[in-house]
């Protein structure tokens, strides 16, 4: 469980950096667009990829649920 939480926090942080958001903005966006759910449910697979690939997947997933960040 600890590893999963750390991974989700890292993804939120890296998403924020890539898209020039604050951590709070990143978290709010990911929560609203089901990104946190994606990271939680997909942890077993996603954590095996590079963080760059995981952020790409996360960005694409959020777009399907109303996200406008590309």
CSV table of C-alpha atoms in Angstrom, one decimal:
chain,number,residue,atom,x,y,z
A,1,UNK,CA,0.0,0.0,0.0
A,2,UNK,CA,2.8,2.4,0.9
A,3,UNK,CA,4.4,1.9,-2.5
A,4,UNK,CA,1.2,2.6,-4.3
A,5,UNK,CA,0.6,5.8,-2.4
A,6,UNK,CA,4.2,7.0,-3.1
A,7,UNK,CA,3.7,6.2,-6.8
A,8,UNK,CA,0.5,8.1,-7.0
A,9,UNK,CA,2.1,11.2,-5.3
A,10,UNK,CA,5.0,11.0,-7.7
A,11,UNK,CA,2.6,10.8,-10.7
A,12,UNK,CA,0.7,13.9,-9.4
A,13,UNK,CA,4.0,15.7,-9.0
A,14,UNK,CA,5.3,14.8,-12.4
A,15,UNK,CA,2.0,15.6,-14.1
A,16,UNK,CA,2.2,19.0,-12.4
A,17,UNK,CA,5.7,19.6,-13.7
A,18,UNK,CA,5.0,18.5,-17.2
A,19,UNK,CA,1.9,20.6,-17.6
A,20,UNK,CA,3.2,23.6,-15.5
A,21,UNK,CA,0.6,23.2,-12.7
A,22,UNK,CA,0.9,23.5,-9.0
A,23,UNK,CA,0.5,20.3,-7.0
A,24,UNK,CA,-3.0,21.4,-5.9
A,25,UNK,CA,-4.0,22.2,-9.5
A,26,UNK,CA,-2.7,18.8,-10.6
A,27,UNK,CA,-4.5,16.9,-7.9
A,28,UNK,CA,-7.8,18.7,-8.6
A,29,UNK,CA,-7.6,18.1,-12.3
A,30,UNK,CA,-6.6,14.4,-11.9
A,31,UNK,CA,-9.4,13.9,-9.4
A,32,UNK,CA,-12.0,15.6,-11.6
A,33,UNK,CA,-10.9,13.8,-14.7
A,34,UNK,CA,-10.6,10.3,-13.1
A,35,UNK,CA,-6.8,10.3,-13.2
A,36,UNK,CA,-6.5,9.4,-9.5
A,37,UNK,CA,-8.9,6.5,-10.1
A,38,UNK,CA,-6.8,5.5,-13.1
A,39,UNK,CA,-3.6,5.5,-11.1
A,40,UNK,CA,-5.2,3.6,-8.2
A,41,UNK,CA,-6.9,0.9,-10.3
A,42,UNK,CA,-4.0,0.6,-12.8
A,43,UNK,CA,-1.1,0.6,-10.4
A,44,UNK,CA,-0.2,-3.0,-10.9
A,45,UNK,CA,0.6,-2.4,-14.6
A,46,UNK,CA,1.4,1.4,-14.8
A,47,UNK,CA,4.1,1.3,-12.2
A,48,UNK,CA,6.1,-1.1,-14.4
A,49,UNK,CA,6.4,1.6,-17.1
A,50,UNK,CA,8.7,4.7,-17.1
A,51,UNK,CA,7.2,7.7,-15.3
A,52,UNK,CA,7.2,9.5,-18.7
A,53,UNK,CA,5.0,6.8,-20.2
A,54,UNK,CA,2.8,6.7,-17.2
A,55,UNK,CA,2.2,10.5,-17.4
A,56,UNK,CA,1.5,10.1,-21.2
A,57,UNK,CA,-1.1,7.4,-20.3
A,58,UNK,CA,-2.5,9.5,-17.5
A,59,UNK,CA,-2.8,12.6,-19.8
A,60,UNK,CA,-4.6,10.5,-22.5
A,61,UNK,CA,-6.9,8.9,-20.0
A,62,UNK,CA,-8.0,12.2,-18.5
A,63,UNK,CA,-8.8,13.6,-21.9
A,64,UNK,CA,-11.4,10.8,-22.2
A,65,UNK,CA,-13.1,12.1,-19.1
A,66,UNK,CA,-13.3,15.8,-20.0
A,67,UNK,CA,-9.7,16.9,-19.5
A,68,UNK,CA,-8.4,19.5,-21.8
A,69,UNK,CA,-4.7,19.2,-21.1
A,70,UNK,CA,-2.8,17.8,-24.0
